[in-house]
Structures are given as C-alpha cells and as structure tokens.
Amino acid sequence: MSSRTLFFLIAGAFLASVFVAKRFLRDMNETASISSPISTLDLSQYKAIGIKRVKKDTIEIQGLKDRPVMINFWASWCAPCMTEMPSIYKLHEKYRSQGFEVVAINLDVDLGKGVEALARRFGKPPFLIVPGHESEYVDIFQIEGVPYTLLLDRKGKIRYSSTGERDWMDEESIKLVEGIM
C-alpha cells in the first residue's frame, strides 16, 4: 500500500468520525430542546423509601401496599436502560389509573444528574425515582446487571424478574403487566 493511499484512508476515516460526532451532538441537542426544562425538577421529592424482602418471593414497599408495582433498576450511563425508558413512561401512563406504580431505582452516583438525564430526553419522570447508588437495594434484590426489572402483584409477590432491556409496550410485556393487575 502506498503512503498516498494510506494518507487518504486515514483522512477519510477521520472525516467520517467527525461527521458522526457532529450528527450525534446535533441529535442530542435536539432531544434536549424538546423535553421539559430541567429547572422545573424538584430533587427533594426523590428519596429513599422502605423496601424490604418479606419472603424469598415477596416484597413490601412502604406506601404502595395493594398496588401492582414495577421496580426498575437503571442508570443514565446505561444505554439499554435509557433505551427502554420511553416504554416505561408509556406503560406507567397506560396503567396508572388502575393503580399501577413504577419505582425506578437510580444507580447513578449523582441522583440529580440521573434524573436530569431522563428529563432532558423524555420529560419529567411521572413515577417515583429512588436513589440506589449507596443503598441496600442492590443486595436485597441480588442484581448483577442493569436494567433489572421486577413486577410485583398487589400482594407484593414477585411475578417477573429479569436483567436486560425490554420494550414494555410490546404484546408480551403488556400481557406480563396485565397479569399482575
């Protein structure tokens, strides 16, 4: 390979990476500008809640007794977490009138940055966000990766648990959620 050919290959790769980076930054700015402003977030509402394992397959959540609940462990640095989050917003909207609750346990070191990342991309979170970075929740649920999601029926019994991204508005997921209602 001649030095001239090598030069053009390197220059082409560099220009392509600049193009991709510019497009990514433009898309991120457009996404941020269409969502609700971060200044409206009141981070004081996001605080730890009492979650405890009553039995191996039963969870009790302070203030959410007799409600079907999704517990979702997530972080803003987790691409699969952020990919599935719009479907969690939609799922919450669809079933909240039936008592369905979402408890999103944020594993970011800085809770504020995690909540702001959601607000910028998807709008102000309409469900409960709980700090989880230095909590016992990871140990209680023995999670090994994120996103990690559990579905609890109205008695607090775990009916579903899984690690990994999911589209919560697809047919199979809707059946799972309707099964805990």
PDB file of C-alpha atoms in Angstrom:
ATOM      1  CA  MET A   1       0.000   0.000   0.000  1.00  0.00           C
ATOM      2  CA  SER A   2       1.452   3.337  -0.970  1.00  0.00           C
ATOM      3  CA  SER A   3       1.832   6.166   1.513  1.00  0.00           C
ATOM      4  CA  ARG A   4      -0.592   8.248  -0.555  1.00  0.00           C
ATOM      5  CA  THR A   5      -3.308   5.572  -0.311  1.00  0.00           C
ATOM      6  CA  LEU A   6      -2.680   5.232   3.424  1.00  0.00           C
ATOM      7  CA  PHE A   7      -2.979   9.006   3.813  1.00  0.00           C
ATOM      8  CA  PHE A   8      -6.359   9.062   2.047  1.00  0.00           C
ATOM      9  CA  LEU A   9      -7.648   6.130   4.103  1.00  0.00           C
ATOM     10  CA  ILE A  10      -6.693   7.831   7.373  1.00  0.00           C
ATOM     11  CA  ALA A  11      -8.070  11.203   6.224  1.00  0.00           C
ATOM     12  CA  GLY A  12     -11.341   9.557   5.130  1.00  0.00           C
ATOM     13  CA  ALA A  13     -11.718   7.746   8.457  1.00  0.00           C
ATOM     14  CA  PHE A  14     -11.056  10.990  10.326  1.00  0.00           C
ATOM     15  CA  LEU A  15     -13.644  12.930   8.302  1.00  0.00           C
ATOM     16  CA  ALA A  16     -16.212  10.172   8.771  1.00  0.00           C
ATOM     17  CA  SER A  17     -15.689  10.190  12.545  1.00  0.00           C
ATOM     18  CA  VAL A  18     -16.061  13.996  12.642  1.00  0.00           C
ATOM     19  CA  PHE A  19     -19.321  13.711  10.672  1.00  0.00           C
ATOM     20  CA  VAL A  20     -20.691  11.021  13.015  1.00  0.00           C
ATOM     21  CA  ALA A  21     -19.694  13.009  16.130  1.00  0.00           C
ATOM     22  CA  LYS A  22     -21.340  16.189  14.814  1.00  0.00           C
ATOM     23  CA  ARG A  23     -24.527  14.315  13.957  1.00  0.00           C
ATOM     24  CA  PHE A  24     -24.612  12.661  17.402  1.00  0.00           C
ATOM     25  CA  LEU A  25     -24.179  16.018  19.170  1.00  0.00           C
ATOM     26  CA  ARG A  26     -26.848  17.639  16.989  1.00  0.00           C
ATOM     27  CA  ASP A  27     -29.304  14.822  17.773  1.00  0.00           C
ATOM     28  CA  MET A  28     -28.574  15.079  21.493  1.00  0.00           C
ATOM     29  CA  ASN A  29     -29.180  18.855  21.435  1.00  0.00           C
ATOM     30  CA  GLU A  30     -32.448  18.436  19.522  1.00  0.00           C
ATOM     31  CA  THR A  31     -33.648  15.805  22.005  1.00  0.00           C
ATOM     32  CA  ALA A  32     -32.740  18.030  24.947  1.00  0.00           C
ATOM     33  CA  SER A  33     -34.538  21.045  23.491  1.00  0.00           C
ATOM     34  CA  ILE A  34     -37.899  19.310  23.001  1.00  0.00           C
ATOM     35  CA  SER A  35     -38.176  17.937  26.535  1.00  0.00           C
ATOM     36  CA  SER A  36     -39.290  19.822  29.610  1.00  0.00           C
ATOM     37  CA  PRO A  37     -36.781  22.191  31.199  1.00  0.00           C
ATOM     38  CA  ILE A  38     -34.597  20.771  33.926  1.00  0.00           C
ATOM     39  CA  SER A  39     -35.062  23.809  36.136  1.00  0.00           C
ATOM     40  CA  THR A  40     -38.600  22.570  36.936  1.00  0.00           C
ATOM     41  CA  LEU A  41     -37.290  19.437  38.667  1.00  0.00           C
ATOM     42  CA  ASP A  42     -37.553  19.329  42.438  1.00  0.00           C
ATOM     43  CA  LEU A  43     -34.955  16.775  43.502  1.00  0.00           C
ATOM     44  CA  SER A  44     -36.178  16.841  47.114  1.00  0.00           C
ATOM     45  CA  GLN A  45     -39.064  14.570  46.067  1.00  0.00           C
ATOM     46  CA  TYR A  46     -36.628  11.773  45.202  1.00  0.00           C
ATOM     47  CA  LYS A  47     -35.710   9.988  48.400  1.00  0.00           C
ATOM     48  CA  ALA A  48     -35.175   6.524  49.725  1.00  0.00           C
ATOM     49  CA  ILE A  49     -38.268   4.520  50.577  1.00  0.00           C
ATOM     50  CA  GLY A  50     -38.750   1.441  52.687  1.00  0.00           C
ATOM     51  CA  ILE A  51     -38.361  -1.654  50.555  1.00  0.00           C
ATOM     52  CA  LYS A  52     -37.865  -4.989  52.233  1.00  0.00           C
ATOM     53  CA  ARG A  53     -37.984  -8.636  51.296  1.00  0.00           C
ATOM     54  CA  VAL A  54     -40.633 -10.288  53.446  1.00  0.00           C
ATOM     55  CA  LYS A  55     -40.140 -13.763  51.983  1.00  0.00           C
ATOM     56  CA  LYS A  56     -37.966 -15.104  49.191  1.00  0.00           C
ATOM     57  CA  ASP A  57     -40.638 -14.208  46.639  1.00  0.00           C
ATOM     58  CA  THR A  58     -42.471 -11.330  48.376  1.00  0.00           C
ATOM     59  CA  ILE A  59     -41.509  -7.661  48.606  1.00  0.00           C
ATOM     60  CA  GLU A  60     -43.064  -4.967  50.773  1.00  0.00           C
ATOM     61  CA  ILE A  61     -42.832  -1.332  49.669  1.00  0.00           C
ATOM     62  CA  GLN A  62     -43.701   1.459  52.074  1.00  0.00           C
ATOM     63  CA  GLY A  63     -46.769   3.368  50.854  1.00  0.00           C
ATOM     64  CA  LEU A  64     -47.529   1.058  47.911  1.00  0.00           C
ATOM     65  CA  LYS A  65     -49.425  -1.743  49.592  1.00  0.00           C
ATOM     66  CA  ASP A  66     -52.112  -3.446  47.496  1.00  0.00           C
ATOM     67  CA  ARG A  67     -50.802  -1.975  44.231  1.00  0.00           C
ATOM     68  CA  PRO A  68     -49.206  -3.672  41.240  1.00  0.00           C
ATOM     69  CA  VAL A  69     -45.636  -2.371  41.007  1.00  0.00           C
ATOM     70  CA  MET A  70     -42.740  -2.362  38.580  1.00  0.00           C
ATOM     71  CA  ILE A  71     -39.338  -1.943  40.220  1.00  0.00           C
ATOM     72  CA  ASN A  72     -36.729  -0.933  37.665  1.00  0.00           C
ATOM     73  CA  PHE A  73     -33.013  -0.552  38.455  1.00  0.00           C
ATOM     74  CA  TRP A  74     -31.437   1.855  35.964  1.00  0.00           C
ATOM     75  CA  ALA A  75     -28.652   4.376  35.429  1.00  0.00           C
ATOM     76  CA  SER A  76     -28.217   7.246  32.990  1.00  0.00           C
ATOM     77  CA  TRP A  77     -24.870   5.799  31.817  1.00  0.00           C
ATOM     78  CA  CYS A  78     -26.578   2.511  30.888  1.00  0.00           C
ATOM     79  CA  ALA A  79     -27.568   2.606  27.206  1.00  0.00           C
ATOM     80  CA  PRO A  80     -30.068  -0.308  27.457  1.00  0.00           C
ATOM     81  CA  CYS A  81     -31.675   1.393  30.485  1.00  0.00           C
ATOM     82  CA  MET A  82     -32.179   4.615  28.570  1.00  0.00           C
ATOM     83  CA  THR A  83     -33.412   2.711  25.501  1.00  0.00           C
ATOM     84  CA  GLU A  84     -36.214   1.010  27.436  1.00  0.00           C
ATOM     85  CA  MET A  85     -37.191   4.087  29.471  1.00  0.00           C
ATOM     86  CA  PRO A  86     -39.666   5.596  26.937  1.00  0.00           C
ATOM     87  CA  SER A  87     -41.668   2.367  27.021  1.00  0.00           C
ATOM     88  CA  ILE A  88     -41.711   2.502  30.844  1.00  0.00           C
ATOM     89  CA  TYR A  89     -43.064   6.076  30.682  1.00  0.00           C
ATOM     90  CA  LYS A  90     -45.817   4.875  28.291  1.00  0.00           C
ATOM     91  CA  LEU A  91     -46.584   1.790  30.390  1.00  0.00           C
ATOM     92  CA  HIS A  92     -46.974   3.913  33.523  1.00  0.00           C
ATOM     93  CA  GLU A  93     -49.273   6.304  31.668  1.00  0.00           C
ATOM     94  CA  LYS A  94     -51.405   3.430  30.330  1.00  0.00           C
ATOM     95  CA  TYR A  95     -51.959   1.659  33.663  1.00  0.00           C
ATOM     96  CA  ARG A  96     -51.622   4.282  36.406  1.00  0.00           C
ATOM     97  CA  SER A  97     -55.404   4.809  36.555  1.00  0.00           C
ATOM     98  CA  GLN A  98     -55.622   1.135  37.576  1.00  0.00           C
ATOM     99  CA  GLY A  99     -53.211   1.669  40.484  1.00  0.00           C
ATOM    100  CA  PHE A 100     -50.043   0.574  38.653  1.00  0.00           C
ATOM    101  CA  GLU A 101     -46.889   2.162  40.070  1.00  0.00           C
ATOM    102  CA  VAL A 102     -43.306   2.339  38.839  1.00  0.00           C
ATOM    103  CA  VAL A 103     -40.434   2.588  41.321  1.00  0.00           C
ATOM    104  CA  ALA A 104     -37.295   3.454  39.368  1.00  0.00           C
ATOM    105  CA  ILE A 105     -34.184   2.874  41.476  1.00  0.00           C
ATOM    106  CA  ASN A 106     -31.403   5.054  40.110  1.00  0.00           C
ATOM    107  CA  LEU A 107     -27.847   3.727  40.417  1.00  0.00           C
ATOM    108  CA  ASP A 108     -26.055   6.908  39.302  1.00  0.00           C
ATOM    109  CA  VAL A 109     -23.529   8.293  41.805  1.00  0.00           C
ATOM    110  CA  ASP A 110     -25.258  11.685  41.426  1.00  0.00           C
ATOM    111  CA  LEU A 111     -29.039  11.207  41.580  1.00  0.00           C
ATOM    112  CA  GLY A 112     -29.636  14.709  40.242  1.00  0.00           C
ATOM    113  CA  LYS A 113     -27.680  14.019  37.069  1.00  0.00           C
ATOM    114  CA  GLY A 114     -29.575  10.779  36.535  1.00  0.00           C
ATOM    115  CA  VAL A 115     -32.982  12.430  36.910  1.00  0.00           C
ATOM    116  CA  GLU A 116     -31.890  15.352  34.715  1.00  0.00           C
ATOM    117  CA  ALA A 117     -30.795  12.915  32.000  1.00  0.00           C
ATOM    118  CA  LEU A 118     -34.304  11.416  31.991  1.00  0.00           C
ATOM    119  CA  ALA A 119     -35.969  14.826  31.971  1.00  0.00           C
ATOM    120  CA  ARG A 120     -33.829  16.075  29.093  1.00  0.00           C
ATOM    121  CA  ARG A 121     -34.507  13.049  26.913  1.00  0.00           C
ATOM    122  CA  PHE A 122     -38.034  12.000  27.846  1.00  0.00           C
ATOM    123  CA  GLY A 123     -39.647  14.682  30.011  1.00  0.00           C
ATOM    124  CA  LYS A 124     -40.034  14.904  33.763  1.00  0.00           C
ATOM    125  CA  PRO A 125     -40.330  11.399  35.241  1.00  0.00           C
ATOM    126  CA  PRO A 126     -44.011  10.780  36.103  1.00  0.00           C
ATOM    127  CA  PHE A 127     -43.174   7.975  38.530  1.00  0.00           C
ATOM    128  CA  LEU A 128     -41.207   7.501  41.729  1.00  0.00           C
ATOM    129  CA  ILE A 129     -37.409   7.788  41.408  1.00  0.00           C
ATOM    130  CA  VAL A 130     -35.426   6.399  44.333  1.00  0.00           C
ATOM    131  CA  PRO A 131     -31.691   6.838  44.960  1.00  0.00           C
ATOM    132  CA  GLY A 132     -29.998   3.465  44.925  1.00  0.00           C
ATOM    133  CA  HIS A 133     -26.258   4.036  44.444  1.00  0.00           C
ATOM    134  CA  GLU A 134     -25.297   3.508  48.082  1.00  0.00           C
ATOM    135  CA  SER A 135     -28.375   1.647  49.237  1.00  0.00           C
ATOM    136  CA  GLU A 136     -29.065  -1.896  50.283  1.00  0.00           C
ATOM    137  CA  TYR A 137     -31.470  -2.399  47.373  1.00  0.00           C
ATOM    138  CA  VAL A 138     -28.842  -3.995  45.129  1.00  0.00           C
ATOM    139  CA  ASP A 139     -28.138  -6.554  47.866  1.00  0.00           C
ATOM    140  CA  ILE A 140     -31.816  -7.148  48.671  1.00  0.00           C
ATOM    141  CA  PHE A 141     -32.580  -7.999  45.060  1.00  0.00           C
ATOM    142  CA  GLN A 142     -29.173  -9.560  44.287  1.00  0.00           C
ATOM    143  CA  ILE A 143     -28.959  -7.818  40.922  1.00  0.00           C
ATOM    144  CA  GLU A 144     -25.999  -8.484  38.675  1.00  0.00           C
ATOM    145  CA  GLY A 145     -26.679  -6.023  35.875  1.00  0.00           C
ATOM    146  CA  VAL A 146     -28.914  -3.234  34.652  1.00  0.00           C
ATOM    147  CA  PRO A 147     -31.533  -2.672  33.645  1.00  0.00           C
ATOM    148  CA  TYR A 148     -33.044  -5.081  36.136  1.00  0.00           C
ATOM    149  CA  THR A 149     -36.821  -5.177  36.443  1.00  0.00           C
ATOM    150  CA  LEU A 150     -39.291  -6.859  38.757  1.00  0.00           C
ATOM    151  CA  LEU A 151     -43.074  -6.960  38.538  1.00  0.00           C
ATOM    152  CA  LEU A 152     -44.957  -7.371  41.809  1.00  0.00           C
ATOM    153  CA  ASP A 153     -48.633  -8.218  42.099  1.00  0.00           C
ATOM    154  CA  ARG A 154     -50.977  -6.463  44.553  1.00  0.00           C
ATOM    155  CA  LYS A 155     -49.820  -8.757  47.364  1.00  0.00           C
ATOM    156  CA  GLY A 156     -46.162  -7.917  46.772  1.00  0.00           C
ATOM    157  CA  LYS A 157     -45.396 -11.303  45.236  1.00  0.00           C
ATOM    158  CA  ILE A 158     -42.687 -11.256  42.571  1.00  0.00           C
ATOM    159  CA  ARG A 159     -44.287 -12.385  39.303  1.00  0.00           C
ATOM    160  CA  TYR A 160     -41.430 -11.435  36.968  1.00  0.00           C
ATOM    161  CA  SER A 161     -37.749 -10.536  37.287  1.00  0.00           C
ATOM    162  CA  SER A 162     -35.139 -10.152  34.606  1.00  0.00           C
ATOM    163  CA  THR A 163     -31.940  -8.383  33.676  1.00  0.00           C
ATOM    164  CA  GLY A 164     -31.811  -6.664  30.309  1.00  0.00           C
ATOM    165  CA  GLU A 165     -33.547  -4.197  28.072  1.00  0.00           C
ATOM    166  CA  ARG A 166     -37.169  -4.738  27.121  1.00  0.00           C
ATOM    167  CA  ASP A 167     -39.831  -2.927  25.126  1.00  0.00           C
ATOM    168  CA  TRP A 168     -42.516  -2.636  27.799  1.00  0.00           C
ATOM    169  CA  MET A 169     -45.178  -1.774  25.255  1.00  0.00           C
ATOM    170  CA  ASP A 170     -44.857  -4.918  23.144  1.00  0.00           C
ATOM    171  CA  GLU A 171     -47.569  -7.589  23.292  1.00  0.00           C
ATOM    172  CA  GLU A 172     -45.662  -9.986  25.561  1.00  0.00           C
ATOM    173  CA  SER A 173     -44.789  -7.249  28.055  1.00  0.00           C
ATOM    174  CA  ILE A 174     -48.370  -5.953  28.161  1.00  0.00           C
ATOM    175  CA  LYS A 175     -49.546  -9.497  29.000  1.00  0.00           C
ATOM    176  CA  LEU A 176     -46.984  -9.638  31.849  1.00  0.00           C
ATOM    177  CA  VAL A 177     -48.203  -6.357  33.291  1.00  0.00           C
ATOM    178  CA  GLU A 178     -51.876  -7.198  32.888  1.00  0.00           C
ATOM    179  CA  GLY A 179     -51.113 -10.442  34.739  1.00  0.00           C
ATOM    180  CA  ILE A 180     -50.209  -8.525  37.906  1.00  0.00           C
ATOM    181  CA  MET A 181     -53.187  -6.191  37.793  1.00  0.00           C
TER     182      MET A 181
END
